[in-house]
């Protein structure tokens, strides 16, 4: 984006009487960076539990077997699932906030969707040529964020002149969609015969069948983006940091990740898997990358 500028999620700010300047709200980048770090750690443990589990267990090494078993228990533990939901709420709300502060929202949305389409092309090709077991990503987190950002950008085009209207519109939409999802979609006896309908809601189709590699349907996640877009004009109506006294160099490494969200989301799994494969090849399963 400057980080999230690439994700449609930049944070601008500050004007003076003589000229407009742009300054990012540091705490938004910081929180986004924390979410990204937690995501990377979570996916690394997933690789322990799934990607490398078979090869590492086959070594008979008690420590490796224990590591895999612990990773599997972690992945399905209720505390981890609750923490994941909390992090997703924070991250997607921050995305919604950042769109409100961003310029060139349509361009950034298209950029995200382009990268998402590239992911679909690559994962589909890997499966087609037998290099993957079937983890195609047809509608993952970037697909959802790209579409959500585009929708927010369209709405904000008509409300941007009045922060109260902006807030009311997005929060009302969030509430309406929440009630629609809870009282109608999730209660309906849908047959789920058409898998691609899961793009709109898991209640309508089998998202695991349509996008097994990564699945983030529009409902309920766009609701969280709308909440962020609705809160931004209320919390950051001056478009300035709420914690100026804490500004400094101490958060720069984390904020860097928060600014480069799109690239981290895109590249973190190949990097993690590649690093673990090399470690496995040279130290854990000599001569075997541990991926088969």
CSV table of N, CA and C in Angstrom, one decimal, residues 155-270:
chain,number,residue,atom,x,y,z
A,155,UNK,N,-19.9,4.2,-2.8
A,155,UNK,CA,-20.8,4.9,-1.9
A,155,UNK,C,-20.2,6.2,-1.4
A,156,UNK,N,-18.9,6.1,-1.0
A,156,UNK,CA,-18.2,7.3,-0.5
A,156,UNK,C,-18.1,8.4,-1.5
A,157,UNK,N,-18.2,8.1,-2.7
A,157,UNK,CA,-18.2,9.2,-3.8
A,157,UNK,C,-19.4,10.1,-3.6
A,158,UNK,N,-20.5,9.5,-3.1
A,158,UNK,CA,-21.7,10.3,-2.9
A,158,UNK,C,-21.9,10.9,-1.5
A,159,UNK,N,-21.1,10.4,-0.5
A,159,UNK,CA,-21.3,10.9,0.9
A,159,UNK,C,-20.2,11.7,1.4
A,160,UNK,N,-19.1,11.8,0.7
A,160,UNK,CA,-17.8,12.3,1.3
A,160,UNK,C,-17.9,13.7,1.8
A,161,UNK,N,-18.9,14.5,1.3
A,161,UNK,CA,-18.9,15.9,1.7
A,161,UNK,C,-19.5,16.1,3.1
A,162,UNK,N,-20.1,15.0,3.7
A,162,UNK,CA,-20.7,15.2,5.0
A,162,UNK,C,-20.3,13.9,5.8
A,163,UNK,N,-19.5,14.1,6.8
A,163,UNK,CA,-19.0,13.0,7.6
A,163,UNK,C,-20.2,12.3,8.4
A,164,UNK,N,-21.2,13.0,8.7
A,164,UNK,CA,-22.3,12.4,9.5
A,164,UNK,C,-23.1,11.5,8.5
A,165,UNK,N,-23.3,12.0,7.3
A,165,UNK,CA,-24.0,11.2,6.3
A,165,UNK,C,-23.2,9.9,6.0
A,166,UNK,N,-21.9,10.1,5.8
A,166,UNK,CA,-21.0,9.0,5.6
A,166,UNK,C,-21.1,7.9,6.7
A,167,UNK,N,-21.0,8.4,7.9
A,167,UNK,CA,-21.1,7.4,9.0
A,167,UNK,C,-22.4,6.7,9.1
A,168,UNK,N,-23.5,7.5,9.0
A,168,UNK,CA,-24.8,7.0,9.0
A,168,UNK,C,-25.1,5.9,8.0
A,169,UNK,N,-24.7,6.2,6.7
A,169,UNK,CA,-24.9,5.3,5.6
A,169,UNK,C,-24.2,4.0,5.8
A,170,UNK,N,-22.9,4.0,6.2
A,170,UNK,CA,-22.1,2.8,6.3
A,170,UNK,C,-22.5,2.0,7.5
A,171,UNK,N,-22.8,2.6,8.6
A,171,UNK,CA,-23.2,1.9,9.8
A,171,UNK,C,-24.6,1.3,9.6
A,172,UNK,N,-25.5,2.0,8.9
A,172,UNK,CA,-26.8,1.5,8.6
A,172,UNK,C,-26.7,0.3,7.7
A,173,UNK,N,-25.9,0.4,6.7
A,173,UNK,CA,-25.7,-0.7,5.8
A,173,UNK,C,-25.1,-2.0,6.6
A,174,UNK,N,-24.2,-1.7,7.5
A,174,UNK,CA,-23.6,-2.8,8.2
A,174,UNK,C,-24.7,-3.5,9.1
A,175,UNK,N,-25.5,-2.7,9.7
A,175,UNK,CA,-26.6,-3.2,10.6
A,175,UNK,C,-27.6,-4.0,9.7
A,176,UNK,N,-28.0,-3.4,8.6
A,176,UNK,CA,-29.0,-4.1,7.7
A,176,UNK,C,-28.5,-5.4,7.2
A,177,UNK,N,-27.2,-5.4,6.8
A,177,UNK,CA,-26.6,-6.7,6.3
A,177,UNK,C,-26.5,-7.7,7.4
A,178,UNK,N,-26.1,-7.2,8.6
A,178,UNK,CA,-26.0,-8.2,9.7
A,178,UNK,C,-27.3,-8.8,10.0
A,179,UNK,N,-28.4,-8.0,10.1
A,179,UNK,CA,-29.7,-8.6,10.3
A,179,UNK,C,-30.2,-9.5,9.2
A,180,UNK,N,-29.9,-9.1,8.0
A,180,UNK,CA,-30.2,-9.9,6.8
A,180,UNK,C,-29.5,-11.3,6.9
A,181,UNK,N,-28.3,-11.3,7.3
A,181,UNK,CA,-27.5,-12.5,7.3
A,181,UNK,C,-28.0,-13.4,8.5
A,182,UNK,N,-28.2,-12.8,9.6
A,182,UNK,CA,-28.6,-13.5,10.8
A,182,UNK,C,-30.0,-14.1,10.8
A,183,UNK,N,-30.9,-13.2,10.3
A,183,UNK,CA,-32.3,-13.6,10.3
A,183,UNK,C,-32.8,-14.3,9.1
A,184,UNK,N,-32.1,-14.1,8.0
A,184,UNK,CA,-32.6,-14.7,6.7
A,184,UNK,C,-31.6,-15.8,6.1
A,185,UNK,N,-30.4,-15.3,5.8
A,185,UNK,CA,-29.5,-16.2,5.1
A,185,UNK,C,-29.1,-17.4,6.0
A,186,UNK,N,-28.7,-17.1,7.2
A,186,UNK,CA,-28.3,-18.2,8.1
A,186,UNK,C,-29.4,-19.1,8.6
A,187,UNK,N,-30.7,-18.7,8.4
A,187,UNK,CA,-31.8,-19.5,8.9
A,187,UNK,C,-32.5,-20.2,7.8
A,188,UNK,N,-32.1,-19.9,6.5
A,188,UNK,CA,-32.8,-20.5,5.4
A,188,UNK,C,-32.3,-21.9,5.2
A,189,UNK,N,-33.2,-22.8,4.6
A,189,UNK,CA,-32.8,-24.2,4.3
A,189,UNK,C,-32.3,-24.2,2.8
A,190,UNK,N,-31.1,-23.6,2.6
A,190,UNK,CA,-30.6,-23.6,1.2
A,190,UNK,C,-30.0,-24.9,0.8
A,191,UNK,N,-30.2,-25.3,-0.4
A,191,UNK,CA,-29.7,-26.6,-0.9
A,191,UNK,C,-28.2,-26.6,-1.2
A,192,UNK,N,-27.6,-25.4,-1.4
A,192,UNK,CA,-26.2,-25.2,-1.7
A,192,UNK,C,-25.7,-26.0,-2.9
A,193,UNK,N,-26.6,-26.1,-3.9
A,193,UNK,CA,-26.2,-26.9,-5.1
A,193,UNK,C,-25.3,-26.1,-6.0
A,194,UNK,N,-25.4,-24.8,-5.9
A,194,UNK,CA,-24.5,-24.0,-6.8
A,194,UNK,C,-23.4,-23.4,-6.0
A,195,UNK,N,-22.2,-24.0,-6.1
A,195,UNK,CA,-21.1,-23.6,-5.3
A,195,UNK,C,-20.7,-22.2,-5.3
A,196,UNK,N,-20.8,-21.6,-6.5
A,196,UNK,CA,-20.3,-20.2,-6.6
A,196,UNK,C,-21.1,-19.2,-5.9
A,197,UNK,N,-22.3,-19.5,-5.5
A,197,UNK,CA,-23.1,-18.6,-4.7
A,197,UNK,C,-22.5,-18.4,-3.3
A,198,UNK,N,-21.6,-19.3,-2.9
A,198,UNK,CA,-20.9,-19.1,-1.7
A,198,UNK,C,-20.1,-17.8,-1.6
A,199,UNK,N,-19.8,-17.2,-2.8
A,199,UNK,CA,-19.1,-16.0,-2.8
A,199,UNK,C,-19.9,-14.9,-2.1
A,200,UNK,N,-21.2,-15.0,-2.1
A,200,UNK,CA,-22.0,-14.0,-1.4
A,200,UNK,C,-22.2,-14.4,0.1
A,201,UNK,N,-22.3,-15.7,0.4
A,201,UNK,CA,-22.5,-16.2,1.7
A,201,UNK,C,-22.3,-17.7,1.8
A,202,UNK,N,-21.7,-18.1,2.9
A,202,UNK,CA,-21.5,-19.6,3.1
A,202,UNK,C,-22.8,-20.3,3.2
A,203,UNK,N,-23.9,-19.5,3.6
A,203,UNK,CA,-25.2,-20.1,3.7
A,203,UNK,C,-25.8,-20.6,2.4
A,204,UNK,N,-25.3,-20.0,1.3
A,204,UNK,CA,-25.9,-20.2,0.0
A,204,UNK,C,-25.2,-21.3,-0.9
A,205,UNK,N,-23.9,-21.6,-0.5
A,205,UNK,CA,-23.2,-22.6,-1.3
A,205,UNK,C,-22.0,-23.1,-0.5
A,206,UNK,N,-21.4,-24.1,-1.0
A,206,UNK,CA,-20.2,-24.7,-0.3
A,206,UNK,C,-18.9,-24.0,-0.7
A,207,UNK,N,-18.5,-23.1,0.1
A,207,UNK,CA,-17.3,-22.3,-0.2
A,207,UNK,C,-16.1,-23.1,-0.1
A,208,UNK,N,-16.1,-24.2,0.7
A,208,UNK,CA,-14.9,-25.1,0.7
A,208,UNK,C,-14.7,-25.8,-0.6
A,209,UNK,N,-15.8,-26.1,-1.3
A,209,UNK,CA,-15.8,-26.7,-2.6
A,209,UNK,C,-15.4,-25.7,-3.7
A,210,UNK,N,-15.9,-24.5,-3.6
A,210,UNK,CA,-15.7,-23.5,-4.6
A,210,UNK,C,-14.3,-22.9,-4.5
A,211,UNK,N,-13.8,-22.6,-3.3
A,211,UNK,CA,-12.5,-22.0,-3.1
A,211,UNK,C,-11.8,-22.6,-1.9
A,212,UNK,N,-11.4,-23.9,-2.1
A,212,UNK,CA,-10.8,-24.6,-1.0
A,212,UNK,C,-9.5,-24.0,-0.4
A,213,UNK,N,-8.7,-23.3,-1.2
A,213,UNK,CA,-7.4,-22.8,-0.7
A,213,UNK,C,-7.5,-21.7,0.2
A,214,UNK,N,-8.5,-20.9,0.1
A,214,UNK,CA,-8.8,-19.7,0.9
A,214,UNK,C,-10.2,-19.2,0.6
A,215,UNK,N,-11.0,-19.0,1.6
A,215,UNK,CA,-12.4,-18.6,1.3
A,215,UNK,C,-12.8,-17.5,2.3
A,216,UNK,N,-13.2,-16.4,1.7
A,216,UNK,CA,-13.8,-15.3,2.5
A,216,UNK,C,-15.0,-14.7,1.7
A,217,UNK,N,-16.2,-15.3,1.9
A,217,UNK,CA,-17.4,-14.8,1.2
A,217,UNK,C,-17.7,-13.3,1.6
A,218,UNK,N,-18.4,-12.6,0.8
A,218,UNK,CA,-18.7,-11.2,1.1
A,218,UNK,C,-19.5,-11.1,2.4
A,219,UNK,N,-20.4,-12.0,2.7
A,219,UNK,CA,-21.1,-12.0,4.0
A,219,UNK,C,-20.4,-13.1,4.9
A,220,UNK,N,-20.0,-12.7,6.1
A,220,UNK,CA,-20.3,-11.5,6.8
A,220,UNK,C,-19.2,-10.4,6.7
A,221,UNK,N,-18.1,-10.7,5.9
A,221,UNK,CA,-16.9,-9.9,6.1
A,221,UNK,C,-17.0,-8.4,5.6
A,222,UNK,N,-17.9,-8.2,4.6
A,222,UNK,CA,-18.0,-6.8,4.1
A,222,UNK,C,-18.7,-6.0,5.2
A,223,UNK,N,-19.4,-6.6,6.1
A,223,UNK,CA,-20.0,-5.9,7.2
A,223,UNK,C,-19.0,-5.2,8.1
A,224,UNK,N,-17.9,-5.9,8.3
A,224,UNK,CA,-16.8,-5.4,9.1
A,224,UNK,C,-16.1,-4.2,8.4
A,225,UNK,N,-16.0,-4.3,7.1
A,225,UNK,CA,-15.4,-3.2,6.3
A,225,UNK,C,-16.3,-2.0,6.4
A,226,UNK,N,-17.6,-2.2,6.3
A,226,UNK,CA,-18.6,-1.1,6.4
A,226,UNK,C,-18.5,-0.5,7.8
A,227,UNK,N,-18.4,-1.3,8.8
A,227,UNK,CA,-18.3,-0.8,10.2
A,227,UNK,C,-17.1,0.2,10.3
A,228,UNK,N,-15.9,-0.2,9.8
A,228,UNK,CA,-14.7,0.6,9.8
A,228,UNK,C,-14.9,1.9,9.0
A,229,UNK,N,-15.6,1.8,7.9
A,229,UNK,CA,-15.8,3.0,7.1
A,229,UNK,C,-16.8,3.9,7.8
A,230,UNK,N,-17.7,3.4,8.6
A,230,UNK,CA,-18.7,4.2,9.3
A,230,UNK,C,-18.1,4.8,10.5
A,231,UNK,N,-17.1,4.2,11.2
A,231,UNK,CA,-16.5,4.7,12.4
A,231,UNK,C,-15.4,5.7,12.1
A,232,UNK,N,-14.8,5.6,10.9
A,232,UNK,CA,-13.7,6.5,10.6
A,232,UNK,C,-14.1,8.0,10.7
A,233,UNK,N,-15.2,8.4,10.1
A,233,UNK,CA,-15.5,9.9,10.2
A,233,UNK,C,-15.8,10.3,11.6
A,234,UNK,N,-16.2,9.4,12.5
A,234,UNK,CA,-16.5,9.7,13.9
A,234,UNK,C,-15.3,9.8,14.8
A,235,UNK,N,-14.4,8.8,14.6
A,235,UNK,CA,-13.3,8.7,15.5
A,235,UNK,C,-12.1,9.6,15.0
A,236,UNK,N,-12.0,9.6,13.7
A,236,UNK,CA,-10.9,10.4,13.1
A,236,UNK,C,-11.4,11.6,12.3
A,237,UNK,N,-12.3,12.3,12.9
A,237,UNK,CA,-12.9,13.4,12.1
A,237,UNK,C,-11.9,14.5,11.8
A,238,UNK,N,-10.9,14.6,12.6
A,238,UNK,CA,-9.8,15.6,12.3
A,238,UNK,C,-8.7,15.1,11.4
A,239,UNK,N,-8.9,13.8,11.1
A,239,UNK,CA,-7.9,13.1,10.2
A,239,UNK,C,-6.5,13.2,10.7
A,240,UNK,N,-6.4,13.1,12.1
A,240,UNK,CA,-5.1,13.1,12.7
A,240,UNK,C,-5.0,12.0,13.7
A,241,UNK,N,-3.8,11.6,14.1
A,241,UNK,CA,-3.6,10.6,15.1
A,241,UNK,C,-4.2,10.9,16.4
A,242,UNK,N,-4.8,9.9,17.1
A,242,UNK,CA,-5.3,10.2,18.4
A,242,UNK,C,-4.2,10.0,19.5
A,243,UNK,N,-3.1,9.5,19.1
A,243,UNK,CA,-2.0,9.3,20.0
A,243,UNK,C,-0.7,9.9,19.6
A,244,UNK,N,-0.7,11.2,19.4
A,244,UNK,CA,0.5,11.9,18.9
A,244,UNK,C,1.7,11.8,19.8
A,245,UNK,N,1.4,11.7,21.1
A,245,UNK,CA,2.5,11.7,22.1
A,245,UNK,C,3.3,10.4,22.0
A,246,UNK,N,2.7,9.4,21.4
A,246,UNK,CA,3.4,8.1,21.3
A,246,UNK,C,4.2,7.9,20.0
A,247,UNK,N,4.1,8.9,19.2
A,247,UNK,CA,4.8,8.9,17.9
A,247,UNK,C,6.3,8.8,18.1
A,248,UNK,N,7.0,8.0,17.2
A,248,UNK,CA,8.4,7.9,17.3
A,248,UNK,C,8.9,6.8,16.4
A,249,UNK,N,10.1,6.3,16.6
A,249,UNK,CA,10.7,5.3,15.7
A,249,UNK,C,10.4,3.9,16.2
A,250,UNK,N,9.9,3.8,17.4
A,250,UNK,CA,9.8,2.4,18.0
A,250,UNK,C,8.9,1.5,17.3
A,251,UNK,N,7.9,2.1,16.5
A,251,UNK,CA,6.9,1.2,15.9
A,251,UNK,C,7.2,1.0,14.4
A,252,UNK,N,8.3,1.6,13.9
A,252,UNK,CA,8.6,1.6,12.4
A,252,UNK,C,8.6,0.2,11.8
A,253,UNK,N,9.2,-0.8,12.4
A,253,UNK,CA,9.2,-2.2,11.8
A,253,UNK,C,7.8,-2.7,11.6
A,254,UNK,N,7.0,-2.6,12.6
A,254,UNK,CA,5.6,-3.1,12.6
A,254,UNK,C,4.8,-2.3,11.6
A,255,UNK,N,5.0,-0.9,11.6
A,255,UNK,CA,4.2,-0.1,10.7
A,255,UNK,C,4.6,-0.3,9.2
A,256,UNK,N,5.9,-0.7,9.0
A,256,UNK,CA,6.3,-1.1,7.7
A,256,UNK,C,5.4,-2.2,7.1
A,257,UNK,N,5.2,-3.2,8.0
A,257,UNK,CA,4.4,-4.4,7.5
A,257,UNK,C,3.0,-3.9,7.4
A,258,UNK,N,2.5,-3.0,8.2
A,258,UNK,CA,1.2,-2.5,8.1
A,258,UNK,C,0.9,-1.7,6.8
A,259,UNK,N,2.0,-1.1,6.3
A,259,UNK,CA,1.9,-0.3,5.1
A,259,UNK,C,2.0,-1.2,3.9
A,260,UNK,N,2.7,-2.3,4.0
A,260,UNK,CA,2.9,-3.2,2.9
A,260,UNK,C,2.0,-4.4,2.9
A,261,UNK,N,0.8,-4.2,3.4
A,261,UNK,CA,-0.2,-5.3,3.6
A,261,UNK,C,-0.4,-6.2,2.4
A,262,UNK,N,-0.6,-5.6,1.3
A,262,UNK,CA,-0.9,-6.3,0.1
A,262,UNK,C,0.2,-7.3,-0.3
A,263,UNK,N,1.4,-6.8,-0.2
A,263,UNK,CA,2.5,-7.7,-0.6
A,263,UNK,C,2.8,-8.8,0.5
A,264,UNK,N,2.6,-8.5,1.7
A,264,UNK,CA,2.7,-9.5,2.8
A,264,UNK,C,1.7,-10.6,2.6
A,265,UNK,N,0.4,-10.2,2.4
A,265,UNK,CA,-0.6,-11.2,2.2
A,265,UNK,C,-0.3,-12.0,1.0
A,266,UNK,N,0.2,-11.4,-0.1
A,266,UNK,CA,0.5,-12.2,-1.3
A,266,UNK,C,1.7,-13.1,-1.2
A,267,UNK,N,2.7,-12.7,-0.5
A,267,UNK,CA,4.0,-13.4,-0.5
A,267,UNK,C,4.3,-14.2,0.7
A,268,UNK,N,3.6,-14.0,1.8
A,268,UNK,CA,4.1,-14.6,3.1
A,268,UNK,C,4.0,-16.1,3.1
A,269,UNK,N,3.0,-16.7,2.5
A,269,UNK,CA,2.9,-18.2,2.4
A,269,UNK,C,4.0,-18.8,1.6
A,270,UNK,N,4.3,-18.3,0.4
A,270,UNK,CA,5.4,-18.9,-0.4
A,270,UNK,C,6.7,-18.8,0.3
